[in-house]
Amino acid sequence: MAPSQKKNSLASRVYLSQLMQPEHANNHGNVHGGWIMKLVDEAGALACMRHAQTRVVTVAVDSLVFREPIKIGDLVTFTAEVTYTGRTSMEAEVQVIAENPITGERTHTNTAYLVYVGLDDANNPTSIPQLVAETEEETARLEKAKQRQQRRIANK
Ligand SMILES: CC(C)(COP(=O)(O)OP(=O)(O)OC[C@H]1O[C@@H](n2cnc3c(N)ncnc32)[C@H](O)[C@@H]1OP(=O)(O)O)[C@@H](O)C(=O)NCCC(=O)NCCS
């Protein structure tokens, strides 16, 4: 798709699910946060690749707060979509839900925001399609995302 074209956030939505196995454990027997951070980054990058249809690199990760421990045996689902676009950069929101597959109990453990840059074949930042907001809710979400990006740039 040409960078001049517009895309909505649904077009980039990605679901990534992974069963947490013993190799994902920390010393307390719960899931090691590093695994979650890796999968958050992968889900965000996939949403941005889907949006931009280019390779992407991570340029910024906002603070990650783990609200609840994730247990070994949980099925963790990462839902990622693009929430902001600049000229070459885009923000992805990644929601993390841990589910006990036996009881069906689901816990929202994180929401993360990450910024990626689309790259051309020479590894230079390249322009990407713009995100279009189609509902009032999406317009409000896009405005909040713009403000987050302005704060990141101001804090650089
Ligand atoms: C990402 C990278 C290519 C950007 O290069 P650069 O020379 O800084 O390019 P620019 O200054 O033109 O910035 C590119 C975009 O990133 C944005 N950006 C740069 N630093 C940022 C930051 N700290 N937070 C948010 N956005 C940032 C810029 O605002 C610009 O966005 P825009 O084009 O939408 O306006 C370069 O910094 C890089 O290669 N970083 C390493 C990436 C990496 O290895 N990641 C980990 C492994 S994936």
PDB file of N, CA, C and O in Angstrom, residues 57 87-89 117-120 122-128:
ATOM      1  N   VAL A  57      11.696  -1.080  13.165  1.00  0.00           N
ATOM      2  CA  VAL A  57      12.521  -1.256  14.370  1.00  0.00           C
ATOM      3  C   VAL A  57      11.851  -0.523  15.524  1.00  0.00           C
ATOM      4  O   VAL A  57      11.157   0.475  15.322  1.00  0.00           O
ATOM      5  N   ARG A  87       5.302  10.641  10.398  1.00  0.00           N
ATOM      6  CA  ARG A  87       5.724  10.473   9.002  1.00  0.00           C
ATOM      7  C   ARG A  87       6.329   9.083   8.797  1.00  0.00           C
ATOM      8  O   ARG A  87       5.937   8.355   7.896  1.00  0.00           O
ATOM      9  N   THR A  88       7.266   8.727   9.713  1.00  0.00           N
ATOM     10  CA  THR A  88       7.919   7.407   9.596  1.00  0.00           C
ATOM     11  C   THR A  88       7.691   6.556  10.835  1.00  0.00           C
ATOM     12  O   THR A  88       8.026   5.381  10.842  1.00  0.00           O
ATOM     13  N   SER A  89       7.168   7.175  11.895  1.00  0.00           N
ATOM     14  CA  SER A  89       7.028   6.454  13.169  1.00  0.00           C
ATOM     15  C   SER A  89       5.568   6.112  13.429  1.00  0.00           C
ATOM     16  O   SER A  89       4.661   6.771  12.901  1.00  0.00           O
ATOM     17  N   VAL A 117       9.686   2.483  13.931  1.00  0.00           N
ATOM     18  CA  VAL A 117       9.952   3.293  12.733  1.00  0.00           C
ATOM     19  C   VAL A 117      10.006   2.344  11.537  1.00  0.00           C
ATOM     20  O   VAL A 117      10.662   1.290  11.600  1.00  0.00           O
ATOM     21  N   GLY A 118       9.306   2.715  10.467  1.00  0.00           N
ATOM     22  CA  GLY A 118       9.339   1.932   9.230  1.00  0.00           C
ATOM     23  C   GLY A 118      10.661   2.177   8.507  1.00  0.00           C
ATOM     24  O   GLY A 118      11.148   3.313   8.481  1.00  0.00           O
ATOM     25  N   LEU A 119      11.243   1.110   7.966  1.00  0.00           N
ATOM     26  CA  LEU A 119      12.535   1.220   7.283  1.00  0.00           C
ATOM     27  C   LEU A 119      12.416   0.813   5.829  1.00  0.00           C
ATOM     28  O   LEU A 119      11.704  -0.145   5.490  1.00  0.00           O
ATOM     29  N   ASP A 120      13.173   1.508   4.964  1.00  0.00           N
ATOM     30  CA  ASP A 120      13.238   1.098   3.554  1.00  0.00           C
ATOM     31  C   ASP A 120      14.353   0.054   3.377  1.00  0.00           C
ATOM     32  O   ASP A 120      14.982  -0.360   4.368  1.00  0.00           O
ATOM     33  N   ALA A 122      17.258   0.320   2.386  1.00  0.00           N
ATOM     34  CA  ALA A 122      18.592   0.780   2.788  1.00  0.00           C
ATOM     35  C   ALA A 122      18.652   1.069   4.293  1.00  0.00           C
ATOM     36  O   ALA A 122      19.596   1.709   4.769  1.00  0.00           O
ATOM     37  N   ASN A 123      17.618   0.603   5.027  1.00  0.00           N
ATOM     38  CA  ASN A 123      17.542   0.792   6.489  1.00  0.00           C
ATOM     39  C   ASN A 123      17.379   2.253   6.903  1.00  0.00           C
ATOM     40  O   ASN A 123      17.742   2.619   8.022  1.00  0.00           O
ATOM     41  N   ASN A 124      16.851   3.083   6.018  1.00  0.00           N
ATOM     42  CA  ASN A 124      16.541   4.471   6.377  1.00  0.00           C
ATOM     43  C   ASN A 124      15.056   4.567   6.721  1.00  0.00           C
ATOM     44  O   ASN A 124      14.235   3.863   6.124  1.00  0.00           O
ATOM     45  N   PRO A 125      14.711   5.480   7.681  1.00  0.00           N
ATOM     46  CA  PRO A 125      13.294   5.668   7.989  1.00  0.00           C
ATOM     47  C   PRO A 125      12.512   6.028   6.723  1.00  0.00           C
ATOM     48  O   PRO A 125      12.989   6.814   5.898  1.00  0.00           O
ATOM     49  N   THR A 126      11.358   5.411   6.559  1.00  0.00           N
ATOM     50  CA  THR A 126      10.560   5.618   5.337  1.00  0.00           C
ATOM     51  C   THR A 126       9.123   5.989   5.705  1.00  0.00           C
ATOM     52  O   THR A 126       8.622   5.564   6.760  1.00  0.00           O
ATOM     53  N   SER A 127       8.476   6.788   4.858  1.00  0.00           N
ATOM     54  CA  SER A 127       7.121   7.243   5.198  1.00  0.00           C
ATOM     55  C   SER A 127       6.142   6.071   5.137  1.00  0.00           C
ATOM     56  O   SER A 127       6.307   5.134   4.349  1.00  0.00           O
ATOM     57  N   ILE A 128       5.128   6.186   5.963  1.00  0.00           N
ATOM     58  CA  ILE A 128       4.179   5.075   6.161  1.00  0.00           C
ATOM     59  C   ILE A 128       2.749   5.579   5.947  1.00  0.00           C
ATOM     60  O   ILE A 128       2.512   6.784   6.013  1.00  0.00           O
TER      61      ILE A 128
END
